[in-house]
Short mmCIF file of C-alpha atoms and ligand atoms in Angstrom, two decimals:
data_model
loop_
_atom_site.label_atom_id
_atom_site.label_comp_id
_atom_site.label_asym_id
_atom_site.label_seq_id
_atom_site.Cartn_x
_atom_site.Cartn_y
_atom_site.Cartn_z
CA UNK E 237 -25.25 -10.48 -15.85
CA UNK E 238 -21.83 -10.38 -17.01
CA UNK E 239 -18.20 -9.95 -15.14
CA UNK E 240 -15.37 -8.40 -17.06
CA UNK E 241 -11.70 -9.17 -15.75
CA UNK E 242 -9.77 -5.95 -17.00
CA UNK E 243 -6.54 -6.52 -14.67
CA UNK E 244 -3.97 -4.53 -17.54
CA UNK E 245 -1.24 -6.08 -14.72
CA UNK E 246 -0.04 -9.23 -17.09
CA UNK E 247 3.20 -9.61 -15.36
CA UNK E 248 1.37 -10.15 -12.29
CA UNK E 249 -2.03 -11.78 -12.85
CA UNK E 250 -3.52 -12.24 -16.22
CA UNK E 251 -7.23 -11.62 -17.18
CA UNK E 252 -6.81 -15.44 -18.02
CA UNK E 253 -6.08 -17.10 -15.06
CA UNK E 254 -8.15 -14.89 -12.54
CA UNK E 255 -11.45 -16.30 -14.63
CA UNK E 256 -9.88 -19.75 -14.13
CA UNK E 257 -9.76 -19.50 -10.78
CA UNK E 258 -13.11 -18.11 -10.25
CA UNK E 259 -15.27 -20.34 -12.43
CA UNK E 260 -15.16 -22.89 -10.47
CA UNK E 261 -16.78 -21.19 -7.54
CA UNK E 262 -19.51 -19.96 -9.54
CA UNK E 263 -20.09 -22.55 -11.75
CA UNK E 264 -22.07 -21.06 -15.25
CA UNK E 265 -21.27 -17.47 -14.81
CA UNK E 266 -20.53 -15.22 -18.03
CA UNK E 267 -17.39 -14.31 -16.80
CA UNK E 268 -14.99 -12.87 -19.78
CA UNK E 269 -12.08 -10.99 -20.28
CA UNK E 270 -10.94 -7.69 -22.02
CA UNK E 271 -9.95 -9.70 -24.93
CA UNK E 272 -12.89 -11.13 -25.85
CA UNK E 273 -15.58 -8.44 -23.90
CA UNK E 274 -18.68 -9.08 -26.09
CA UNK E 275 -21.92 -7.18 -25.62
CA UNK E 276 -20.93 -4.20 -23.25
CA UNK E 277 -24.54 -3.79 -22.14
CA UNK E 278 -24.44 -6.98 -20.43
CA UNK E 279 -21.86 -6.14 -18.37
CA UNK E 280 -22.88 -5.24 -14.51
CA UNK E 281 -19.64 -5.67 -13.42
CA UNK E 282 -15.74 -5.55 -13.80
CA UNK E 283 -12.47 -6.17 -11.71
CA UNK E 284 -9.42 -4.42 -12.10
CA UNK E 285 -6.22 -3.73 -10.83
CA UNK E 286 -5.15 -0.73 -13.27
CA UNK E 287 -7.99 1.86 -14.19
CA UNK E 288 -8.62 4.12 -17.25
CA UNK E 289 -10.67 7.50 -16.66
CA UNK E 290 -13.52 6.97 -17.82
CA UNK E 291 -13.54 3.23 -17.82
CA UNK E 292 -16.88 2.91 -16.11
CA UNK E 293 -18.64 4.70 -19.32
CA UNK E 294 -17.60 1.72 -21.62
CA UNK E 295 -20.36 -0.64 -19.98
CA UNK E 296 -23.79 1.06 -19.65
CA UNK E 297 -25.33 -0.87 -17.30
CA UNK E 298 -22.28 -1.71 -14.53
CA UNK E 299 -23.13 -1.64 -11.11
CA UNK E 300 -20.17 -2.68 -9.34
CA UNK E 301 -16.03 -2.01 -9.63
CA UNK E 302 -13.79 -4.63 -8.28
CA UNK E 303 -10.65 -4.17 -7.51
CA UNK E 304 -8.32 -6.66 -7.08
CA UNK E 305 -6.18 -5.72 -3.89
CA UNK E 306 -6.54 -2.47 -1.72
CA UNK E 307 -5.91 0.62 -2.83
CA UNK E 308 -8.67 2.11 -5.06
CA UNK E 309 -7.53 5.58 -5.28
CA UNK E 310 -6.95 5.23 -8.99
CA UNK E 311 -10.43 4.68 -9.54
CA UNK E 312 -12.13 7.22 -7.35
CA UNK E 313 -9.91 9.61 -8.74
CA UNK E 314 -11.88 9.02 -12.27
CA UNK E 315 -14.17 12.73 -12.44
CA UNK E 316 -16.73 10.37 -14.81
CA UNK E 317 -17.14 7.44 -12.26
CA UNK E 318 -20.81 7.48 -12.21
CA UNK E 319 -22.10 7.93 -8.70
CA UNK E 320 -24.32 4.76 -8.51
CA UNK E 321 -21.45 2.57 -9.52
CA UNK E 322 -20.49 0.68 -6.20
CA UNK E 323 -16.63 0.01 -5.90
CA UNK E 324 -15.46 -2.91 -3.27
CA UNK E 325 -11.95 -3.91 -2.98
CA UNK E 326 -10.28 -7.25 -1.68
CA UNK E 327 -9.50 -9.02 1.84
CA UNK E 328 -6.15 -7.63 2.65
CA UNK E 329 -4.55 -10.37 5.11
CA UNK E 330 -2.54 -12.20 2.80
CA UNK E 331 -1.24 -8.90 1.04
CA UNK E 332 -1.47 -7.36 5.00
CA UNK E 333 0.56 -9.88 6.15
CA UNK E 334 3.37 -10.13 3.28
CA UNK E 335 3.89 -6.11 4.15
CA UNK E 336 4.56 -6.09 7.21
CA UNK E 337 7.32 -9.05 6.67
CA UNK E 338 8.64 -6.36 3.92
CA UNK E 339 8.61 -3.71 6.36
CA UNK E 340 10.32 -5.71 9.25
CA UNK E 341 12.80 -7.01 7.00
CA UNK E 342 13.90 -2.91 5.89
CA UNK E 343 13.93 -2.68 9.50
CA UNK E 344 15.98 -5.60 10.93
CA UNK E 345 18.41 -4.40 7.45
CA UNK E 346 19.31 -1.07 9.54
CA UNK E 347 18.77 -2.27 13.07
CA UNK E 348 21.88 -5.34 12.03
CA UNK E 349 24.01 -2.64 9.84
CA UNK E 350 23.43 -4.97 6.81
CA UNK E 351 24.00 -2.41 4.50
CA UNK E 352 26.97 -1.37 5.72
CA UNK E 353 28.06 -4.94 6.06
CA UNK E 354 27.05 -5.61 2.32
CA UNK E 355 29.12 -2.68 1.54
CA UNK E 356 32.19 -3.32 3.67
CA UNK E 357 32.16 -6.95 2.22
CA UNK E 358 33.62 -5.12 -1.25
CA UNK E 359 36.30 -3.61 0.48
CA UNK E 360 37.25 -6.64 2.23
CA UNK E 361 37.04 -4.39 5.89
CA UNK E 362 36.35 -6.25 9.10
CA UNK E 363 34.51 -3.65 10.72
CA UNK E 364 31.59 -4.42 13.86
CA UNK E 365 28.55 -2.33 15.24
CA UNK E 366 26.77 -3.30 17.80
CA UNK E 367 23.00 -4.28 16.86
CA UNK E 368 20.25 -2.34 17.94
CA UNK E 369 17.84 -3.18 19.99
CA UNK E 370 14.02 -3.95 19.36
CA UNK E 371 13.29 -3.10 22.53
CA UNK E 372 14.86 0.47 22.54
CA UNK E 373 13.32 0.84 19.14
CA UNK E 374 10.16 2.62 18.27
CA UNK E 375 8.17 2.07 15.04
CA UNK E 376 5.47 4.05 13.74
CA UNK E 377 3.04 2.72 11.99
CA UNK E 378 0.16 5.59 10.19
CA UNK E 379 -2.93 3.90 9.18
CA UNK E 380 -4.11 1.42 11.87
CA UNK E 381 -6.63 -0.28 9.40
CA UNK E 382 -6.47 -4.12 8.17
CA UNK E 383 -2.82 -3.74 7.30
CA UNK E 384 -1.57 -1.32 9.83
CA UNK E 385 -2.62 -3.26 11.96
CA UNK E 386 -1.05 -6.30 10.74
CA UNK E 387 1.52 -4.31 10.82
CA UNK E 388 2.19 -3.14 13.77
CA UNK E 389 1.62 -6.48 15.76
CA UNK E 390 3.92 -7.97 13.66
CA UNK E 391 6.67 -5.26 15.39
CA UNK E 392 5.08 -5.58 18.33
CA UNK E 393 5.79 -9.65 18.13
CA UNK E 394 9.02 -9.19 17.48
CA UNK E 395 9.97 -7.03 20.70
CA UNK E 396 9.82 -3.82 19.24
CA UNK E 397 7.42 -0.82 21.09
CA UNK E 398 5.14 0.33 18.36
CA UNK E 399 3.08 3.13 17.93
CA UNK E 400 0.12 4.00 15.62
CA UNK E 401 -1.82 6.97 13.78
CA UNK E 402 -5.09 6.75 12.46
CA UNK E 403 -8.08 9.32 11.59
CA UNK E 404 -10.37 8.46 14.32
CA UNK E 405 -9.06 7.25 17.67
CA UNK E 406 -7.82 3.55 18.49
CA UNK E 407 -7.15 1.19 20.84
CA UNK E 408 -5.00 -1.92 20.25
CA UNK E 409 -2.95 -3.75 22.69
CA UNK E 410 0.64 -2.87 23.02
CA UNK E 411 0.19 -0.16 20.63
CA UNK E 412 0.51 3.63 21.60
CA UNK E 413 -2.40 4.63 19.60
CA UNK E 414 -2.55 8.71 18.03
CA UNK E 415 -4.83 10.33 15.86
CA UNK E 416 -5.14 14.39 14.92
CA UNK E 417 -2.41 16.20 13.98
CA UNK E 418 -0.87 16.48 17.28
CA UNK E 419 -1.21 12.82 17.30
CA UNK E 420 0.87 12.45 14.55
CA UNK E 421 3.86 14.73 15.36
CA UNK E 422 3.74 13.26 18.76
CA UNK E 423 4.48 9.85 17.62
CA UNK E 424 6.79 10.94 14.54
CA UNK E 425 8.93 12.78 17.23
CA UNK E 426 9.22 9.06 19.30
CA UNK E 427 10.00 6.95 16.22
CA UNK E 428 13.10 5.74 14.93
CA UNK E 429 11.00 4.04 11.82
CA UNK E 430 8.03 5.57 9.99
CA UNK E 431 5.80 3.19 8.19
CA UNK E 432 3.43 4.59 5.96
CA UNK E 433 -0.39 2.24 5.48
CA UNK E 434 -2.23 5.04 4.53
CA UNK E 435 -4.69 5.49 1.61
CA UNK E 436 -4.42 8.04 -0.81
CA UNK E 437 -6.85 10.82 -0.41
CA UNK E 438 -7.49 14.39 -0.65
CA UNK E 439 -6.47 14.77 3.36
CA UNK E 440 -3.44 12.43 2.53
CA UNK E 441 -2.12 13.23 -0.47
CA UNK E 442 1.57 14.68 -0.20
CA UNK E 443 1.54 14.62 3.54
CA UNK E 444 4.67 13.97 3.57
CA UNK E 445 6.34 17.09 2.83
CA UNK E 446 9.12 19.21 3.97
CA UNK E 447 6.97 20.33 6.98
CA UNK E 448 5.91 17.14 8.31
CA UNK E 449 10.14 15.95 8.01
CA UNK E 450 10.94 18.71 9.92
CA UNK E 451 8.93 16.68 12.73
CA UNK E 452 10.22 13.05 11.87
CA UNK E 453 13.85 12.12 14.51
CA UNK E 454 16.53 12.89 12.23
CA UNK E 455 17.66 9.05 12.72
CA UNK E 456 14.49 7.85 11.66
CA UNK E 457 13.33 6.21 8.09
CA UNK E 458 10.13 6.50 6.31
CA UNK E 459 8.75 3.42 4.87
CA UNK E 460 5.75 3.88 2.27
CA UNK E 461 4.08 1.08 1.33
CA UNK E 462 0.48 2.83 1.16
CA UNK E 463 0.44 5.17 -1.96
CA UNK E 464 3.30 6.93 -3.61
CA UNK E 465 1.36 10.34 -3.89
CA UNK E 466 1.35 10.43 0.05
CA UNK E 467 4.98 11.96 -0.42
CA UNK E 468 6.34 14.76 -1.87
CA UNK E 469 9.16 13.23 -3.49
CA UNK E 470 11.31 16.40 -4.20
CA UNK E 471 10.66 17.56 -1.05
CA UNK E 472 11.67 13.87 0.23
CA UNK E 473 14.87 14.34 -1.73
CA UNK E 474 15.71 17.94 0.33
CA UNK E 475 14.94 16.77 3.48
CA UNK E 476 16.86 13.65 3.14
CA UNK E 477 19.89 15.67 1.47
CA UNK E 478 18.82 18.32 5.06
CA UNK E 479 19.21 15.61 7.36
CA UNK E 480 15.86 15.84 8.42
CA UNK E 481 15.58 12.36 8.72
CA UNK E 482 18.06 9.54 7.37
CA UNK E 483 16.82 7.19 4.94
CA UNK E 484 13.03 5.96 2.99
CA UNK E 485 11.85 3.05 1.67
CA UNK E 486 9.75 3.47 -0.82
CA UNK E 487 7.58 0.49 -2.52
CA UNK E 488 5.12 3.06 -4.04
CA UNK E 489 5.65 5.73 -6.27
CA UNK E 490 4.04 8.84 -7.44
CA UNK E 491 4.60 7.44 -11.06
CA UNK E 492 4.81 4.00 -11.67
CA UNK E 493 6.62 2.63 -13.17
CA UNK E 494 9.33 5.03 -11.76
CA UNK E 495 10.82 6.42 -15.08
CA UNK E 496 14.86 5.71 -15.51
CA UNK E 497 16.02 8.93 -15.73
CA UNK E 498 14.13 9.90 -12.11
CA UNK E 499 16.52 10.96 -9.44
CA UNK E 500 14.80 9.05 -6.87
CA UNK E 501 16.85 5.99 -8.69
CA UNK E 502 20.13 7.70 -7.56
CA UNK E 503 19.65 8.82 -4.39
CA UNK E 504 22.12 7.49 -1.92
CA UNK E 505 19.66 7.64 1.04
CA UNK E 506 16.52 6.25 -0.59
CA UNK E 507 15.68 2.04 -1.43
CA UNK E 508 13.19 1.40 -4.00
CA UNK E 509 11.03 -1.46 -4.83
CA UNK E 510 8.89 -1.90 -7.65
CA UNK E 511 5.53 -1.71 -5.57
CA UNK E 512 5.65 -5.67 -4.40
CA UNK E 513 5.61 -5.22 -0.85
CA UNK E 514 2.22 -7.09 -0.66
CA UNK E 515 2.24 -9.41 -3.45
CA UNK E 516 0.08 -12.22 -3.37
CA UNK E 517 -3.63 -12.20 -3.04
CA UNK E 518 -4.27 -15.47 -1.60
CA UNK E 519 -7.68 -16.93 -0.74
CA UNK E 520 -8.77 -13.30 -0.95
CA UNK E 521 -9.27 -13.10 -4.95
CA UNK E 522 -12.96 -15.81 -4.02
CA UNK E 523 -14.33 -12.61 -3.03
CA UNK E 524 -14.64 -11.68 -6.19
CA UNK E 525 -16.89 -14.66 -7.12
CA UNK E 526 -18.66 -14.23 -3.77
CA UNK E 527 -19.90 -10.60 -5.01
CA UNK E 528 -20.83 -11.70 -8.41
CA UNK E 529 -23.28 -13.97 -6.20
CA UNK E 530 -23.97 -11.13 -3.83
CA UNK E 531 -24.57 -8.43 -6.99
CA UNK E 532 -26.94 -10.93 -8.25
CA UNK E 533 -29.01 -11.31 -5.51
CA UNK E 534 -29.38 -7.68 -3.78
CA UNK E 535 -27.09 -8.79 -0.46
CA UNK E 536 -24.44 -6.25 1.24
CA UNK E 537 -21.26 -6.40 -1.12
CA UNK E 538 -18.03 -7.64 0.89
CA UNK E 539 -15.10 -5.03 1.64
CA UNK E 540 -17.31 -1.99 0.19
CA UNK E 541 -15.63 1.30 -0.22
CA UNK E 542 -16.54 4.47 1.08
CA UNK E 543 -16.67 6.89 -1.64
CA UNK E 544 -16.96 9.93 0.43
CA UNK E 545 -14.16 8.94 2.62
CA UNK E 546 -12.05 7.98 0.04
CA UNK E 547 -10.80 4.58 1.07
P1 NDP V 1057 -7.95 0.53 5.49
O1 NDP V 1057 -9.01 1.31 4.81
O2 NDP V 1057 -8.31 -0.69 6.23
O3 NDP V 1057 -7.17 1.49 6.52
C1 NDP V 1057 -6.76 2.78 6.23
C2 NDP V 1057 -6.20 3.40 7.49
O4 NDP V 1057 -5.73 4.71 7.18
C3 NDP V 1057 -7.25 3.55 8.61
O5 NDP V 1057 -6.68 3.27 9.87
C4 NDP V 1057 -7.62 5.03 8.52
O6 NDP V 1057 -8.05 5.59 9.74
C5 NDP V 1057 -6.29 5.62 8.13
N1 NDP V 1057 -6.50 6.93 7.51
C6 NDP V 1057 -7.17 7.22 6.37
N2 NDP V 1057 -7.16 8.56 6.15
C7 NDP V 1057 -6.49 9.10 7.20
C8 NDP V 1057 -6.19 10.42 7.57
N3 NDP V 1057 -6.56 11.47 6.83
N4 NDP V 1057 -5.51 10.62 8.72
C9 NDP V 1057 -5.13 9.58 9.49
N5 NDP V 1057 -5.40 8.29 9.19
C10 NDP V 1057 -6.08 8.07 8.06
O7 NDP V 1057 -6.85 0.24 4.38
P2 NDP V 1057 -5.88 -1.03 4.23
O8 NDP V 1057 -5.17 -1.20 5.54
O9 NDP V 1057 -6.58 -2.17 3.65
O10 NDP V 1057 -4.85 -0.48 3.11
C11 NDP V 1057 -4.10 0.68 3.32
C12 NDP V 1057 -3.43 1.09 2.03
O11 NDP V 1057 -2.34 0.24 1.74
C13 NDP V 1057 -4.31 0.97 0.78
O12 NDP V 1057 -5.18 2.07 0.66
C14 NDP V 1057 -3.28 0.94 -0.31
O13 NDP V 1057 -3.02 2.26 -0.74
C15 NDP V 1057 -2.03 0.38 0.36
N6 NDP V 1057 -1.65 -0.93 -0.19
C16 NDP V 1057 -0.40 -1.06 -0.78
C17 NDP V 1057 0.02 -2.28 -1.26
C18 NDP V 1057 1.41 -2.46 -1.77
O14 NDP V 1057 1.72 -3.52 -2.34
N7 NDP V 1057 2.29 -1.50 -1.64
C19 NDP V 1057 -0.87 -3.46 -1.24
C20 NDP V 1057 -2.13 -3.24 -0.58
C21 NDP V 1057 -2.48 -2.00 -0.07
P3 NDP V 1057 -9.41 5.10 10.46
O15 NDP V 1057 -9.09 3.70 10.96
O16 NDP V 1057 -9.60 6.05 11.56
O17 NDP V 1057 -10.47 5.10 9.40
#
């Protein structure tokens, strides 16, 4: 049985050095690389980051998709996936963690009037604003799964009140938890900040769209770090130019790369990052090895998807 690393992310982790740092925790495998793939029928499994459609029809005989971080909307979305192909994805606490530091640190940026300091700072102005406080502050966080979660203790840690959405109902300490669509204009209407976990799928998918701003506080600011499709971005754009809220984050796109000549670039109300927010994989890529083992011998598969559900 053979694993193919198909990553197509060079810039962030090449084919070369995940296989590096898998052999030695499973010492004689045939792992390869797209490179160098050889026979295609011996290949049960692959890991990826990026996805093709029709990707899983290359190797006749795979069993098993592994992605390497979270988000495997890209390769559900494939119409030719076959339906006994399994797809797990990765522990997300190292990734978890490093996103909710990038979402308290957009956070702590408005609730200190960095920006405007930044700014000011060109114009040589001595200007003061009093800092807000964490403890008059409100953050939502939708999606209360392994990162949301993560999440929204790290706010919670650092004095703020938090409150959460999810699909099915929650409870977490210190953490006003919501679920149903009531649920989730009731806690957008408390919420100075709006983080966005979620997964993309079919229920999620442009969510965020002129009708659910026109619930959001005017003051508040979305951050998306789940999927860029969760947002309508023209409608972003009109709400934001509206007032309907005042400001987004956004480390995911609905194209990525973002193309130059996009006016979400130039819009004076939205930050962008190049989908980084939760970087590093940690400890987390030894899964992968561990469910070569597991594929081999018939045991449960760590951090299986749910096709149906979509995430
Ligand atoms: P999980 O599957 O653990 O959690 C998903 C959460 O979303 C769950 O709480 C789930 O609710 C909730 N949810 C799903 N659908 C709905 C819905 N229709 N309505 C309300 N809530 C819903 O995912 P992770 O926490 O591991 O990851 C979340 C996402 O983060 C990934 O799917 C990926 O897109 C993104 N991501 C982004 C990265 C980046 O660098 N920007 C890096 C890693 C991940 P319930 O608990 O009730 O099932």
């Amino acid at each position: 049985m053979a694993l193919l690393i198909d990553i197509k992310h060079p810039d962030w982790l090449t084919d070369e050095e995940l296989r590096a740092e898998l052999l030695p925790h499973c010492p004689g495998a045939d792992i390869r690389i797209a490179a160098d793939p050889g026979n295609a029928d011996e290949i049960e499994m692959i890991t990826v980051s990026g996805y093709e459609p029709g990707e899983a029809l290359r190797y006749p005989n795979l069993k098993l998709i592994q992605k390497t971080g979270a988000g495997v909307n890209n390769i559900l979305a494939d119409p030719q996936l076959p339906a006994a192909v399994q797809v797990t994805r990765l522990d997300a606490s190292n990734s978890g963690a490093e996103m909710a530091e990038y979402a308290l640190a957009y956070v702590l940026q408005e609730q200190r009037h960095l920006r405007q300091y930044h700014q000011q700072q060109a114009r040589s102005e001595w200007i003061s604003y009093p800092p807000r406080k964490a403890a008059e502050t409100t953050v939502a966080v939708l999606g209360l799964g392994r990162i949301g979660q993560l999440v929204a203790k790290r706010f919670v840690d650092n004095g703020f009140r938090a409150v959460g959405w999810s699909r099915g109902a929650k409870s977490l300490e210190n953490v006003d938890c919501f679920s149903g669509e009531d649920g989730l204009h009731q806690a957008l209407a408390r919420s100075e900040y709006v983080i966005s976990v979620l997964p993309s799928t079919p229920e999620t998918r442009q969510m965020f769209n002129l009708e659910l701003f026109r619930r959001f506080n005017p003051h508040s600011m979305l951050i998306n770090v789940g999927r860029g499709d969760l947002v309508d971005e023209v409608e972003l754009m009109r709400a934001l130019d509206d007032g309907l809220l005042a400001g987004a984050v956004l480390d995911v796109m609905s194209k990525e790369p973002l193309p130059a000549d996009h006016p979400l670039w130039l819009h004076p109300k939205i930050q962008l990052t190049p989908h980084i927010s939760g970087y590093h994989l940690g400890d987390a890529t030894l899964d992968i090895a561990e469910n070569y083992r597991r594929l081999q011998s018939g045991e449960p598969l760590l951090h299986l998807v749910d096709r149906g559900r979509g995430y």
